[in-house]
Coordinates of C-alpha atoms in Angstrom, one line a residue:
X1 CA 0.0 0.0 0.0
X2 CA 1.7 3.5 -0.9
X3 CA 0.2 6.2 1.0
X4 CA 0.0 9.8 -0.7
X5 CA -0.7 13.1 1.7
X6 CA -1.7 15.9 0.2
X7 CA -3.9 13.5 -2.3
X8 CA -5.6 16.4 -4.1
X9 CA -3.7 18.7 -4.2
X10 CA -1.6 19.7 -7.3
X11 CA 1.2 17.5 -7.1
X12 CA -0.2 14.6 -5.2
X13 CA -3.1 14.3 -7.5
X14 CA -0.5 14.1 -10.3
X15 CA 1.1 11.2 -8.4
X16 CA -1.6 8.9 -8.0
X17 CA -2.9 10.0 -11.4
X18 CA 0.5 7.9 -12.3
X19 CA 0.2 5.4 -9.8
X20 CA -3.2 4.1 -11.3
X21 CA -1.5 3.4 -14.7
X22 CA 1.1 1.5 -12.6
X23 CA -0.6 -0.9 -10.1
X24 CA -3.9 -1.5 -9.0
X25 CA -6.2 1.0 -7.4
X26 CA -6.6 -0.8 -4.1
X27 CA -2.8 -0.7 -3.1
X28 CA -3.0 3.5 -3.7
X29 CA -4.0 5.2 -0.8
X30 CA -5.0 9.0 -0.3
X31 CA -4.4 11.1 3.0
X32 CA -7.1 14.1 2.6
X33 CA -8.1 16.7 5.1
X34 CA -11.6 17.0 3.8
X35 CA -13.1 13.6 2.6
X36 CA -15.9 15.4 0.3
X37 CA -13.1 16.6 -2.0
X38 CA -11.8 12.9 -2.5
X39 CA -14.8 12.0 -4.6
X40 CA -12.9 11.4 -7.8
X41 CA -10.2 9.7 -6.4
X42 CA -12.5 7.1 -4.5
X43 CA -15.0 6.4 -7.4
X44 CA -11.2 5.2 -8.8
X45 CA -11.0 2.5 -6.1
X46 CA -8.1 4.6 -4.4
X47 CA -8.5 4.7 -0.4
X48 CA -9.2 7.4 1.3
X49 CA -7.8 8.2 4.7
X50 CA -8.9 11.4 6.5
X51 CA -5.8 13.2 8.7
X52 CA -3.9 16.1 9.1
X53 CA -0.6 17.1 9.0
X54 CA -1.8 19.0 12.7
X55 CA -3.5 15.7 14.6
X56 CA -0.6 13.4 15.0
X57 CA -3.8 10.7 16.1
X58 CA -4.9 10.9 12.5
X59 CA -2.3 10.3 10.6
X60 CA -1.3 7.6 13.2
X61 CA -4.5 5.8 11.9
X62 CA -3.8 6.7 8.1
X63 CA -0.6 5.0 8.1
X64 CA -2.1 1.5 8.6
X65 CA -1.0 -0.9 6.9
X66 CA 0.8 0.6 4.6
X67 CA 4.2 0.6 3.2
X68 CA 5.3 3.0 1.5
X69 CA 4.7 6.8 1.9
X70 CA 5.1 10.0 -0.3
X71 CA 5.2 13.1 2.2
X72 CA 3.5 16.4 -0.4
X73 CA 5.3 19.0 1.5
X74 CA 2.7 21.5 3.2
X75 CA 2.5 25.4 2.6
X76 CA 4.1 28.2 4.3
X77 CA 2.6 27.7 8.1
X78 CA 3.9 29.0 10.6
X79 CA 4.4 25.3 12.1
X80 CA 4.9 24.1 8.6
X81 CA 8.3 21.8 9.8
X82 CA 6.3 20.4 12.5
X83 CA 3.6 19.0 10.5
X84 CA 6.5 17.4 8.5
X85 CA 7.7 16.0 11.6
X86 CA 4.7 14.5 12.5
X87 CA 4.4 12.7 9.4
X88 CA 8.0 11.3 9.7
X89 CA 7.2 10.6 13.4
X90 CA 3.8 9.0 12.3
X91 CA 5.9 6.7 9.5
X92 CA 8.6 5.6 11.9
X93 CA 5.9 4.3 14.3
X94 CA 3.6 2.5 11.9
X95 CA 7.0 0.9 10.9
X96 CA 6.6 1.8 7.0
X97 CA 9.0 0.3 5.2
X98 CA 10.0 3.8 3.0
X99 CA 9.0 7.5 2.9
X100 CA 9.6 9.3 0.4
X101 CA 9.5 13.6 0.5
X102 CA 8.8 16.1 -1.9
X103 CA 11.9 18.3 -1.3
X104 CA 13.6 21.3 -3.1
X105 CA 16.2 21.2 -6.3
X106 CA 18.3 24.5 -4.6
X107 CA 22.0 24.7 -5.3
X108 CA 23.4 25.6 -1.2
X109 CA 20.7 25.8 1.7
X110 CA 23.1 28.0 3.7
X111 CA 22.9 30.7 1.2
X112 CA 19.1 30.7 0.7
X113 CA 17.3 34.2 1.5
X114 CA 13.9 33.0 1.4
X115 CA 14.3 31.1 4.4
X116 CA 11.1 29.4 4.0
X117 CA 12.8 27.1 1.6
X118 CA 15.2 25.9 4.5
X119 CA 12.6 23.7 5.9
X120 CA 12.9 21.4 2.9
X121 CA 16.2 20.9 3.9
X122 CA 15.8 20.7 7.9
X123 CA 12.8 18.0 6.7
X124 CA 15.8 15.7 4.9
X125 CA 18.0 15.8 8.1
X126 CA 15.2 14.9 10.2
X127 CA 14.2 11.9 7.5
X128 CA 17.2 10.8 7.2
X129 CA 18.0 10.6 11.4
X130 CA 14.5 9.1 11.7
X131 CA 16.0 5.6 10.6
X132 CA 13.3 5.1 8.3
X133 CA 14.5 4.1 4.5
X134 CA 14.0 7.0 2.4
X135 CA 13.6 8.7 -1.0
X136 CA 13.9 12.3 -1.4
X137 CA 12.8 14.2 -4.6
X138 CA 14.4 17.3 -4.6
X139 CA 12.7 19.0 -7.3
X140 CA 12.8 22.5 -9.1
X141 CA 10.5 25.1 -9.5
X142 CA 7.4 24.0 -10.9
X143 CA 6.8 25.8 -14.7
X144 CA 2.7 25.8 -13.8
X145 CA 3.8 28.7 -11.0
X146 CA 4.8 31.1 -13.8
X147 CA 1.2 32.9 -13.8
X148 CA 1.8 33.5 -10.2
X149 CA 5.4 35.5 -11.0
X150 CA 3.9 37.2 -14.7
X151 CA 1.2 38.4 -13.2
X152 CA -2.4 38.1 -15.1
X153 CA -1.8 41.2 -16.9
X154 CA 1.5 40.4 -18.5
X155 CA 0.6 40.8 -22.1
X156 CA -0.5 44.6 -21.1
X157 CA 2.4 45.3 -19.0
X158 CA 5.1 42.9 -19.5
X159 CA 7.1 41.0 -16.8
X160 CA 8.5 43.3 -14.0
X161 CA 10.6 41.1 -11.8
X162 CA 13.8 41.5 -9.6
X163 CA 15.2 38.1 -10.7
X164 CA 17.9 39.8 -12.6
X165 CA 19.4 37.5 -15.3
X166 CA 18.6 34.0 -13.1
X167 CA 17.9 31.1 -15.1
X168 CA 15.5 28.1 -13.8
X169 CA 15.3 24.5 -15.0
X170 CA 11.8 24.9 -14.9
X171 CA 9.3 21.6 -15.1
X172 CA 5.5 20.8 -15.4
X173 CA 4.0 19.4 -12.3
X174 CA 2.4 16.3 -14.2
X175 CA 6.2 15.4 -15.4
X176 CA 7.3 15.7 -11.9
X177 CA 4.3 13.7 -10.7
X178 CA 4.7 10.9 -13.2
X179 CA 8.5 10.6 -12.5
X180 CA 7.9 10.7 -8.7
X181 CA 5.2 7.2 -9.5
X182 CA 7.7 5.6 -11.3
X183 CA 10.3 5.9 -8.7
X184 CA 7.6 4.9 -5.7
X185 CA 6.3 2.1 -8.0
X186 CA 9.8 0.3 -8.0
X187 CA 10.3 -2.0 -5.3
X188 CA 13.5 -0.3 -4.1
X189 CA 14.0 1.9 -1.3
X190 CA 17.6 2.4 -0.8
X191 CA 18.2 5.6 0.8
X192 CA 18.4 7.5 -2.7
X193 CA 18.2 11.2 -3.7
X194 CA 16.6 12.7 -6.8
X195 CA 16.8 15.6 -8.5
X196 CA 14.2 16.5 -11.0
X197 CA 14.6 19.3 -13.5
X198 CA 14.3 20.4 -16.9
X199 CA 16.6 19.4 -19.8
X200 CA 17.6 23.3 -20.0
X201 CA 17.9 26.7 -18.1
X202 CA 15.4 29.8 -18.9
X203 CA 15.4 33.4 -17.7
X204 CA 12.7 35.5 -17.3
X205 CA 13.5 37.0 -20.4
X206 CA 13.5 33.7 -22.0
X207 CA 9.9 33.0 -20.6
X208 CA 9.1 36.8 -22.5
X209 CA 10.3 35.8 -25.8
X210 CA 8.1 32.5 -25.3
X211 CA 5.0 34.4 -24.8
X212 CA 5.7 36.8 -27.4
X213 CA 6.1 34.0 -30.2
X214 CA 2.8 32.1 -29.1
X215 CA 0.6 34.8 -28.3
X216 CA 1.9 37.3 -31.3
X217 CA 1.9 40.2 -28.8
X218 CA 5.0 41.7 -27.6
X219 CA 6.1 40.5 -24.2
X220 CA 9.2 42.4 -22.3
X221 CA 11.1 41.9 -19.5
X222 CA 12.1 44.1 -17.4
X223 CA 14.8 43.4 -14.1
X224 CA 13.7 45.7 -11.8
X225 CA 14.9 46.5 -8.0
X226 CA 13.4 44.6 -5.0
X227 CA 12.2 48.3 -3.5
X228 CA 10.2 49.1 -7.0
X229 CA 8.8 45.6 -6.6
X230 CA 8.0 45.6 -3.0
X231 CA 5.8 48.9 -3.6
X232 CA 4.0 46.9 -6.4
X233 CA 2.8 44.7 -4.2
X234 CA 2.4 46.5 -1.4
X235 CA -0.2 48.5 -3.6
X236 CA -1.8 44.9 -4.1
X237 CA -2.3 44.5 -0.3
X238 CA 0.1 42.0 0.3
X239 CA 1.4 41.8 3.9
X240 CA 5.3 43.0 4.9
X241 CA 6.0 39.0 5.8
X242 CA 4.8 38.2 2.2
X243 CA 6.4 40.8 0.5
X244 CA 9.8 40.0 1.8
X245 CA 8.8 36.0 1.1
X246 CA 7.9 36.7 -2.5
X247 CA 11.5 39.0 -2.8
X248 CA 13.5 36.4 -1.3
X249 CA 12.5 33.9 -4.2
X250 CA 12.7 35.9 -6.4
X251 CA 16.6 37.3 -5.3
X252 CA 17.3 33.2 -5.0
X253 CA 16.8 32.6 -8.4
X254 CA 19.0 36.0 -9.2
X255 CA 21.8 34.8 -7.6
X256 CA 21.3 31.3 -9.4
X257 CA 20.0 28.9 -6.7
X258 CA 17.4 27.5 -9.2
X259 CA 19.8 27.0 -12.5
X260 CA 20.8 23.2 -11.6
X261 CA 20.3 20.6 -14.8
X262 CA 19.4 16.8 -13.4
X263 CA 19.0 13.9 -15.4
X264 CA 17.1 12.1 -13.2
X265 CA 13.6 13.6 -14.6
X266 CA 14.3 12.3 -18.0
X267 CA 15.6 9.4 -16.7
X268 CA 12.3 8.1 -14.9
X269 CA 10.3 9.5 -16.8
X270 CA 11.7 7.9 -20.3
X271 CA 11.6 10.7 -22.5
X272 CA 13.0 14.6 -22.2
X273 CA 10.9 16.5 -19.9
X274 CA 8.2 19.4 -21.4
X275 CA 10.4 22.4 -22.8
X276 CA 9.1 26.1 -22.2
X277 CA 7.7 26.9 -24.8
X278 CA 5.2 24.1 -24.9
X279 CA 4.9 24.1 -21.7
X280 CA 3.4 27.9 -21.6
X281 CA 1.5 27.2 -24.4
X282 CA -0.8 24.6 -22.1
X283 CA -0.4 26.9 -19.0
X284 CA -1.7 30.4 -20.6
X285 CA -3.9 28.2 -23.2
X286 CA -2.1 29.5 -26.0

């Protein structure tokens, strides 16, 4: 039984999506917060277990029987590492046999400004101490997050950014969850680290020339300062602590955190991951 948490969300969903194609719907299993929303997944034969990454009780009961875990790291809470160390703590008392963690593709922790990111990192060392067998995806900014960076005026205003000339190996969630099945679908669960990219580097102003070509509408972009971009958003009515989040990323990727080139994608997934352009063309419907 492989146990998914986070099993409708965006990546998870992916995942089992996979997993289906791979083995038989009763040995899939999916950790929801809000059973209602598992519909689809159940009417597929996949099992449903109700927990949360808060109620260490819960996912005490989700993780019977079952041998195999994928941890979907959580969101930016506040106690966001301690919901990951209750899952670990959850696995290592059920006894499962492998968890596996949805980590980061970042070039040196130590160096990171949006701390945030760190807990990816401080959720490996406590995997790997746990004494559990382990697989750790450390994977690279997800290509479907571009609309978020744009903006949903871009092809009026252009991208306005403080990323500098950073590149990013971007990749499509579905080629990240596909890979991440095939990997949890072997029997092996030797301790091993993967790191899933794209076949190439982009830039912001690589992602502008993309646009431009498939929409026929001229699309610039500009590096601008992290003051000029901080006032942006504070005239959105975005708080300080999300402001200086959203910078950090950004200045990460300037200063190249996000430009690593894996094989392993490619690798487990068979063929050469989804290149930008066609990528964008699925994400803006182009």
């Amino acid at each position: 039984m492989i146990l998914i948490t986070g099993a409708t969300g965006h990546i998870g969903s992916a995942v089992i999506e996979r997993l289906l194609q791979l083995t038989a719907p009763g040995q899939v299993a999916g950790l929801v917060r809000d059973e209602a929303k598992a519909a689809g997944l159940k009417a597929q034969g996949v099992h449903i277990r109700v927990g949360d990454y808060n109620d260490p009780a819960s996912l005490d009961q989700a993780m019977q029987g079952v041998t195999k875990v994928l941890l979907v790291s959580g969101g930016g809470d506040d106690d966001g590492l301690q919901q990951h160390y209750n899952v670990v703590d959850a696995a290592q008392k059920a006894g499962v046999g492998c968890l596996a963690y949805t980590s980061r593709a970042l070039k040196n922790p130590d160096t990171l400004v949006n701390q945030l990111m760190v807990r990816h990192f401080q959720t490996e060392d406590y995997i790997q101490a746990s004494g559990v067998p382990y697989i750790l995806f450390r994977n690279i900014l997800y290509m479907d997050t571009l609309p978020q960076f744009v903006g949903p005026q871009v092809f009026e205003t252009g991208i306005r950014l403080p990323a500098g000339q950073g590149r990013v190996s971007f990749a499509l969630r579905r080629d990240m969850g596909e890979a991440i099945a095939n990997v949890l679908a072997d029997s092996r669960c030797d301790n091993r680290i993967f790191t899933f990219t794209g076949d190439a580097t982009y830039s912001f102003a690589d992602v502008a020339v993309a646009l431009s070509e498939l929409s026929g509408r001229p699309v610039e972009y500009h590096a601008i300062g992290q003051e000029a971009f901080a006032v942006h958003l504070q005239a959105q009515g975005l708080p300080d602590g999300a402001i200086q989040r959203i910078n950090g990323f950004l200045t990460d990727i300037k200063n190249g955190q996000e430009d690593t080139i894996s094989p392993d994608l490619s690798d487990w997934l068979g063929r050469p991951p989804t290149p930008l352009k066609e990528g964008l063309k699925t994400i803006f419907k182009l």
